Amino acid sequence: MNFTPSRKNVVLEKLQKTSYDHDLQLYREIPDININLDEFEEWAIERLKVLQILEQLSLKGNTSNYEDFIKSVVHEIKKEGLKHMHKLINGGIYKDYNENCDARKRDLCSHFILRLIYCKSDELRKWFINREIELFKLRWSLLSKTDKLKFLSLNNTNYSAVSEEEHQIMADSMGSFATAGNNNEYFKVRWTQVLDLVRNRKVYLCDGFAYVIQTDVISGVCQTFRSELSQELVKCFQKFSIISEDERFGAFIKYLHQSYMGKNYSVTENMSTLSVNTIDHSSKSFPLCMKRLHVVLRSEHHLKHQARQQYGLFLKGAGLPLEQALVLWRSEFTKKMDADKFDKQYSYNIRHNYGKEGKKVNYTPYSCMKIIMGAVGLDEYHGCPYKHTNSQALKQLLEASNISTQSIQEILNLSQNGHYQIACTKYFEAHNGVSPSCTAINHPNQFFEESQKLKGFNIESNINDSQVNDSSVIDDIENNEFDQTMVDFVDKMDQ
């Protein structure tokens, strides 16, 4: 792919004579197409959204009935406005080549762009390969038999269709086994290409050919796809340092994997306004990462810089005004230091996060991905508890949240397998007794907002913030009760 430096003009060459004759690809050749930087970013983000939808729906346990799972994925893709992938994912519904031309371009280019982004580590490569395999299987399942045969032929897989005569011979020899496959179609291939299937007695053998049901065909093709993609990602990583130096898109390919593409919480649009007097009560709706920081702040009366950033921006997005934020932090920190030290060393940073100092930037609360990808040192409480806390400590933290043993084990399993955001979604479901309205939790403020809606809280009606003064708030804070179990857990972590 070549990238034009201008963002103003759209430059798209027609596909070369070696055109892409199928909606489904093994992505063996880099497309020779000129695209501009806007398209480079837009197409990559579109595909990433599709892969995230697949991950979220599959990990939420929607794959037991594959037909329902397919419907859910297609519905979400359409709902998100990903029309080009929606065309391709419908398995050849759009027969006109010219109509599919742009969709195929986006599909090919976006795959190779994400290779650049997800080649950087074993963890990222594993995630990308698994998601691409899921997408490939889903698209295969929606192809017609004709399109499946065309794909197998174009990609030199050596699979061929089974004629009615051959199927009848199979039926006579195999009885009910062949009859059961009437709704699935059989393909034949040289038996030496499917040794695993032969070993597991999952094929019918005759005259040197293995007769394979279509569900096993895709397993073989996916194994080839996985192997080839894994090798290509390693090769891509070897060139990543050179490619990432290109000032046109270097920053984009370095950081897209940790970007958040949902609602912007830098401007509060909550159903209620958070205040110092109501924050302990509202912490019942906090995600685990923020609830832990809240408990540490209340018990230790201090947080280190990264923890202050993570929690402070979260509170800002949750509706805590600047004046109330200053009261909160001052009331806690001055339990261990004098007010003059707090004003000199800490108040500037709080005002800075609200866009009142320095460049006066309205800073955005951290997304789940930003928190997950951050570094956490010893004796620090920020970060994602599902990633940055060991299994035993996470188990204790979950037990302190009073959720069921079954839910705790499910969350621990998801965490251990690297599905941190899905683990958070499971925690939301266990904590609130219902699934979030979204597919999965992608932002701490999203967790809080969804929880508030479910609980029907209206904090703003409980207190008139304009009547709050520092001394009365500090007295209230000292008298407020919060989760003593969580405090005990924090004490154990310190020991």
XYZ file of N, CA, C and O in Angstrom, residues 88-203:
464
model
N -19.825 -7.358 3.186
C -19.009 -8.551 2.974
C -19.407 -9.695 3.895
O -19.353 -10.856 3.502
N -19.798 -9.367 5.091
C -20.069 -10.394 6.084
C -21.369 -11.142 5.803
O -21.633 -12.195 6.381
N -22.185 -10.591 4.890
C -23.451 -11.232 4.557
C -23.292 -12.301 3.486
O -24.274 -12.727 2.891
N -22.073 -12.694 3.198
C -21.829 -13.875 2.385
C -22.327 -13.821 0.967
O -23.024 -14.721 0.499
N -21.981 -12.743 0.242
C -22.288 -12.710 -1.178
C -23.676 -12.246 -1.525
O -24.154 -12.482 -2.638
N -24.362 -11.596 -0.597
C -25.688 -11.056 -0.924
C -25.567 -9.999 -2.020
O -26.400 -9.883 -2.902
N -24.484 -9.221 -1.930
C -24.256 -8.172 -2.926
C -23.395 -8.755 -4.051
O -22.178 -8.848 -3.945
N -24.019 -9.182 -5.127
C -23.326 -9.929 -6.170
C -22.555 -9.044 -7.129
O -21.610 -9.488 -7.758
N -22.972 -7.810 -7.294
C -22.340 -6.932 -8.269
C -20.907 -6.604 -7.848
O -20.666 -6.106 -6.755
N -19.944 -6.878 -8.746
C -18.539 -6.675 -8.392
C -18.247 -5.213 -8.099
O -17.540 -4.880 -7.144
N -18.768 -4.311 -8.920
C -18.509 -2.888 -8.712
C -19.057 -2.401 -7.376
O -18.460 -1.550 -6.716
N -20.193 -2.968 -6.970
C -20.788 -2.580 -5.692
C -19.916 -3.025 -4.526
O -19.819 -2.362 -3.505
N -19.248 -4.172 -4.705
C -18.404 -4.704 -3.640
C -16.964 -4.206 -3.699
O -16.180 -4.474 -2.788
N -16.617 -3.488 -4.734
C -15.228 -3.084 -4.957
C -14.663 -2.311 -3.767
O -13.606 -2.642 -3.239
N -15.375 -1.296 -3.321
C -14.876 -0.463 -2.229
C -14.810 -1.252 -0.927
O -13.877 -1.101 -0.134
N -15.807 -2.122 -0.705
C -15.816 -2.929 0.512
C -14.616 -3.872 0.544
O -13.997 -4.078 1.594
N -14.265 -4.448 -0.610
C -13.119 -5.353 -0.671
C -11.807 -4.612 -0.456
O -10.877 -5.126 0.188
N -11.723 -3.402 -0.996
C -10.529 -2.586 -0.765
C -10.330 -2.347 0.721
O -9.230 -2.498 1.270
N -11.403 -1.931 1.382
C -11.327 -1.638 2.813
C -10.951 -2.897 3.602
O -10.154 -2.829 4.548
N -11.526 -4.005 3.215
C -11.248 -5.257 3.909
C -9.767 -5.610 3.812
O -9.112 -5.904 4.822
N -9.231 -5.580 2.622
C -7.828 -5.937 2.411
C -6.876 -4.958 3.088
O -5.987 -5.346 3.833
N -7.092 -3.672 2.832
C -6.190 -2.663 3.391
C -6.250 -2.636 4.911
O -5.217 -2.559 5.579
N -7.460 -2.707 5.460
C -7.588 -2.620 6.916
C -6.908 -3.807 7.597
O -6.316 -3.656 8.670
N -6.983 -4.987 6.992
C -6.308 -6.154 7.566
C -4.808 -5.918 7.652
O -4.182 -6.178 8.689
N -4.226 -5.418 6.568
C -2.780 -5.222 6.556
C -2.356 -4.055 7.450
O -1.259 -4.073 8.019
N -3.205 -3.049 7.592
C -2.883 -1.950 8.509
C -2.859 -2.461 9.953
O -1.958 -2.127 10.726
N -3.851 -3.278 10.308
C -3.877 -3.813 11.670
C -2.733 -4.790 11.926
O -2.318 -4.982 13.068
N -2.210 -5.395 10.863
C -1.003 -6.213 11.047
C 0.132 -5.344 11.595
O 0.887 -5.777 12.472
N 0.257 -4.142 11.071
C 1.299 -3.223 11.542
C 1.097 -2.898 13.021
O 2.051 -2.797 13.786
N -0.156 -2.729 13.411
C -0.473 -2.276 14.763
C -0.354 -3.406 15.771
O 0.076 -3.192 16.915
N -0.673 -4.641 15.367
C -0.732 -5.752 16.304
C 0.434 -6.731 16.171
O 0.348 -7.855 16.661
N 1.512 -6.314 15.555
C 2.673 -7.186 15.415
C 3.683 -6.988 16.540
O 4.656 -7.724 16.652
N 3.445 -6.020 17.435
C 4.495 -5.530 18.329
C 4.819 -6.432 19.523
O 5.868 -6.274 20.133
N 3.936 -7.334 19.880
C 4.204 -8.209 21.033
C 3.446 -9.517 20.854
O 2.500 -9.612 20.063
N 3.852 -10.529 21.614
C 3.173 -11.825 21.554
C 1.708 -11.688 21.951
O 0.830 -12.324 21.355
N 1.449 -10.866 22.966
C 0.080 -10.685 23.443
C -0.802 -10.064 22.365
O -1.929 -10.514 22.127
N -0.292 -9.020 21.696
C -1.066 -8.358 20.645
C -1.250 -9.271 19.437
O -2.325 -9.306 18.833
N -0.199 -10.009 19.071
C -0.301 -10.925 17.930
C -1.333 -12.011 18.197
O -2.138 -12.352 17.322
N -1.321 -12.548 19.399
C -2.277 -13.603 19.761
C -3.706 -13.077 19.665
O -4.592 -13.739 19.123
N -3.925 -11.875 20.199
C -5.266 -11.286 20.150
C -5.729 -11.099 18.712
O -6.854 -11.466 18.357
N -4.872 -10.535 17.875
C -5.229 -10.243 16.488
C -5.515 -11.527 15.715
O -6.515 -11.620 14.987
N -4.678 -12.538 15.878
C -4.870 -13.797 15.159
C -6.201 -14.436 15.551
O -6.977 -14.876 14.694
N -6.477 -14.492 16.838
C -7.729 -15.114 17.295
C -8.953 -14.380 16.773
O -9.947 -14.999 16.375
N -8.904 -13.063 16.764
C -10.053 -12.286 16.280
C -10.228 -12.452 14.775
O -11.353 -12.568 14.284
N -9.135 -12.476 14.030
C -9.224 -12.635 12.579
C -9.750 -14.026 12.224
O -10.509 -14.175 11.261
N -9.360 -15.032 12.991
C -9.875 -16.383 12.760
C -11.381 -16.421 13.012
O -12.148 -17.036 12.250
N -11.829 -15.771 14.083
C -13.259 -15.716 14.380
C -14.025 -15.041 13.242
O -15.097 -15.511 12.838
N -13.475 -13.936 12.743
C -14.123 -13.219 11.646
C -14.155 -14.083 10.389
O -15.173 -14.135 9.680
N -13.051 -14.769 10.114
C -12.969 -15.635 8.940
C -14.011 -16.747 9.012
O -14.721 -17.016 8.043
N -14.131 -17.411 10.158
C -15.105 -18.490 10.324
C -16.529 -17.991 10.128
O -17.357 -18.649 9.485
N -16.810 -16.834 10.699
C -18.155 -16.291 10.590
C -18.505 -15.974 9.138
O -19.588 -16.295 8.652
N -17.573 -15.361 8.432
C -17.831 -15.008 7.035
C -17.955 -16.264 6.169
O -18.774 -16.310 5.251
N -17.141 -17.279 6.449
C -17.236 -18.543 5.715
C -18.617 -19.164 5.894
O -19.226 -19.656 4.952
N -19.117 -19.155 7.118
C -20.394 -19.806 7.417
C -21.555 -19.155 6.669
O -22.593 -19.794 6.456
N -21.391 -17.907 6.251
C -22.452 -17.196 5.552
C -22.327 -17.262 4.035
O -23.157 -16.715 3.315
N -21.271 -17.913 3.549
C -21.107 -18.060 2.099
C -22.027 -19.158 1.564
O -22.319 -20.137 2.252
N -22.449 -19.002 0.330
C -23.189 -20.072 -0.344
C -22.219 -21.183 -0.723
O -20.993 -21.005 -0.705
N -22.760 -22.360 -1.082
C -21.893 -23.465 -1.473
C -21.064 -23.084 -2.695
O -19.868 -23.414 -2.768
N -21.652 -22.348 -3.628
C -20.918 -21.925 -4.823
C -19.744 -21.032 -4.458
O -18.629 -21.189 -4.972
N -19.981 -20.085 -3.534
C -18.913 -19.173 -3.129
C -17.830 -19.899 -2.326
O -16.650 -19.544 -2.400
N -18.228 -20.905 -1.562
C -17.233 -21.690 -0.831
C -16.325 -22.439 -1.801
O -15.098 -22.460 -1.633
N -16.934 -23.057 -2.826
C -16.138 -23.777 -3.826
C -15.210 -22.832 -4.578
O -14.061 -23.165 -4.872
N -15.725 -21.636 -4.880
C -14.908 -20.643 -5.580
C -13.716 -20.238 -4.725
O -12.587 -20.117 -5.215
N -13.950 -20.017 -3.438
C -12.859 -19.665 -2.524
C -11.820 -20.775 -2.472
O -10.607 -20.519 -2.552
N -12.269 -22.024 -2.337
C -11.341 -23.149 -2.253
C -10.520 -23.287 -3.521
O -9.338 -23.625 -3.482
N -11.148 -22.998 -4.656
C -10.444 -23.086 -5.933
C -9.437 -21.948 -6.096
O -8.288 -22.177 -6.486
N -9.843 -20.717 -5.796
C -8.965 -19.552 -5.951
C -7.729 -19.644 -5.070
O -6.662 -19.138 -5.419
N -7.860 -20.281 -3.902
C -6.754 -20.336 -2.954
C -5.984 -21.657 -2.989
O -5.205 -21.951 -2.076
N -6.232 -22.452 -4.058
C -5.465 -23.681 -4.294
C -5.458 -24.615 -3.080
O -4.412 -25.117 -2.656
N -6.629 -24.836 -2.521
C -6.720 -25.692 -1.338
C -6.892 -27.170 -1.689
O -6.829 -28.026 -0.809
N -7.156 -27.478 -2.974
C -7.330 -28.855 -3.453
C -8.621 -29.519 -2.984
O -8.768 -30.726 -3.122
N -9.520 -28.729 -2.403
C -10.839 -29.266 -2.067
C -11.739 -29.163 -3.301
O -11.660 -28.193 -4.060
N -12.602 -30.132 -3.493
C -13.560 -30.086 -4.596
C -14.925 -30.560 -4.098
O -15.036 -31.202 -3.046
N -15.963 -30.233 -4.856
C -17.323 -30.577 -4.452
C -17.585 -32.067 -4.627
O -16.956 -32.740 -5.450
N -18.523 -32.579 -3.864
C -18.947 -33.973 -3.966
C -20.213 -34.026 -4.817
O -21.188 -33.335 -4.532
N -20.165 -34.836 -5.872
C -21.326 -34.953 -6.753
C -22.435 -35.753 -6.070
O -22.213 -36.427 -5.056
N -23.632 -35.676 -6.656
C -24.762 -36.433 -6.109
C -24.487 -37.941 -6.162
O -24.864 -38.685 -5.256
N -23.815 -38.368 -7.236
C -23.495 -39.797 -7.369
C -22.547 -40.246 -6.257
O -22.737 -41.300 -5.639
N -21.522 -39.430 -5.999
C -20.569 -39.763 -4.939
C -21.243 -39.747 -3.574
O -20.955 -40.571 -2.696
N -22.147 -38.790 -3.388
C -22.855 -38.709 -2.108
C -23.731 -39.941 -1.891
O -23.864 -40.448 -0.761
N -24.307 -40.451 -2.978
C -25.148 -41.646 -2.860
C -24.298 -42.860 -2.488
O -24.709 -43.701 -1.684
N -23.092 -42.939 -3.077
C -22.181 -44.031 -2.730
C -21.817 -43.956 -1.255
O -21.779 -44.970 -0.549
N -21.577 -42.712 -0.771
C -21.266 -42.528 0.647
C -22.437 -42.964 1.514
O -22.267 -43.604 2.550
N -23.652 -42.596 1.083
C -24.850 -42.940 1.860
C -25.015 -44.448 1.962
O -25.372 -44.979 3.023
N -24.738 -45.152 0.843
C -24.860 -46.609 0.852
C -23.832 -47.246 1.776
O -24.106 -48.259 2.425
N -22.641 -46.635 1.832
C -21.558 -47.217 2.629
C -21.611 -46.798 4.090
O -21.266 -47.564 4.982
N -22.056 -45.560 4.313
C -21.949 -44.978 5.657
C -23.276 -44.913 6.391
O -23.324 -44.652 7.597
N -24.361 -45.089 5.703
C -25.658 -45.081 6.356
C -26.002 -43.737 6.969
O -25.942 -42.700 6.325
N -26.339 -43.771 8.230
C -26.840 -42.572 8.928
C -25.797 -41.466 8.989
O -26.132 -40.285 9.041
N -24.499 -41.825 8.985
C -23.460 -40.794 9.064
C -23.510 -39.865 7.863
O -23.455 -38.653 7.983
N -23.644 -40.424 6.686
C -23.721 -39.608 5.479
C -25.032 -38.853 5.428
O -25.093 -37.708 5.007
N -26.114 -39.513 5.838
C -27.422 -38.867 5.818
C -27.435 -37.643 6.721
O -28.036 -36.619 6.412
N -26.726 -37.736 7.852
C -26.681 -36.612 8.794
C -25.998 -35.399 8.190
O -26.201 -34.275 8.630
N -25.195 -35.647 7.157
C -24.479 -34.527 6.550
C -25.197 -33.877 5.400
O -24.654 -33.006 4.729
N -26.428 -34.281 5.129
C -27.146 -33.739 3.988
C -27.282 -32.227 4.030
O -27.296 -31.552 3.009
N -27.392 -31.682 5.241
C -27.598 -30.245 5.375
C -26.290 -29.470 5.444
O -26.298 -28.257 5.589
N -25.156 -30.175 5.357
C -23.882 -29.501 5.564
C -22.924 -29.543 4.375
O -21.905 -28.898 4.404
N -23.208 -30.327 3.378
C -22.370 -30.513 2.209
C -21.033 -31.169 2.556
O -20.473 -30.944 3.613
N -20.576 -32.013 1.626
C -19.278 -32.660 1.748
C -18.345 -32.119 0.668
O -18.767 -31.722 -0.409
N -17.057 -32.124 1.000
C -16.011 -31.799 0.037
C -14.998 -32.935 0.075
O -14.854 -33.614 1.099
N -14.318 -33.129 -1.046
C -13.318 -34.190 -1.039
C -11.931 -33.603 -1.293
O -11.775 -32.596 -1.996
N -10.938 -34.281 -0.714
C -9.562 -33.824 -0.804
C -8.670 -35.047 -0.600
O -9.096 -36.050 -0.014
N -7.444 -35.004 -1.097
C -6.511 -36.113 -0.894
C -6.333 -36.352 0.609
O -6.126 -35.396 1.368
N -6.421 -37.605 1.008
C -6.424 -37.924 2.433
C -5.157 -37.468 3.150
O -5.172 -37.202 4.354
N -4.055 -37.326 2.420
C -2.791 -36.917 3.041
C -2.826 -35.470 3.532
O -1.963 -35.053 4.306
N -3.812 -34.681 3.070
C -3.906 -33.281 3.494
C -4.718 -33.101 4.768
O -4.744 -32.017 5.343
N -5.371 -34.170 5.199
C -6.215 -34.049 6.400
C -5.920 -35.208 7.349
O -6.826 -35.897 7.824
N -4.660 -35.390 7.661
C -4.263 -36.523 8.487
C -4.898 -36.479 9.876
O -5.227 -37.519 10.451
N -5.054 -35.285 10.433
C -5.671 -35.168 11.755
C -7.116 -35.664 11.729
O -7.573 -36.343 12.657
N -7.828 -35.311 10.655
C -9.220 -35.750 10.537
C -9.298 -37.259 10.327
O -10.199 -37.924 10.842
N -8.343 -37.794 9.563
C -8.293 -39.246 9.360
C -8.002 -39.946 10.694
O -8.643 -40.943 11.049
N -7.041 -39.400 11.431
C -6.660 -39.989 12.724
C -7.836 -40.014 13.689
O -8.003 -40.957 14.472
N -8.667 -38.973 13.647
C -9.818 -38.881 14.547
C -11.089 -39.503 13.962
O -12.174 -39.343 14.536
N -10.940 -40.173 12.796
C -12.048 -40.867 12.149
C -13.235 -39.932 11.883
O -14.388 -40.284 12.122
N -12.927 -38.753 11.382
C -13.977 -37.769 11.105
C -14.249 -37.631 9.611
O -14.950 -36.710 9.192
N -13.673 -38.541 8.791
C -13.863 -38.461 7.341
C -14.193 -39.852 6.790
O -13.947 -40.877 7.436
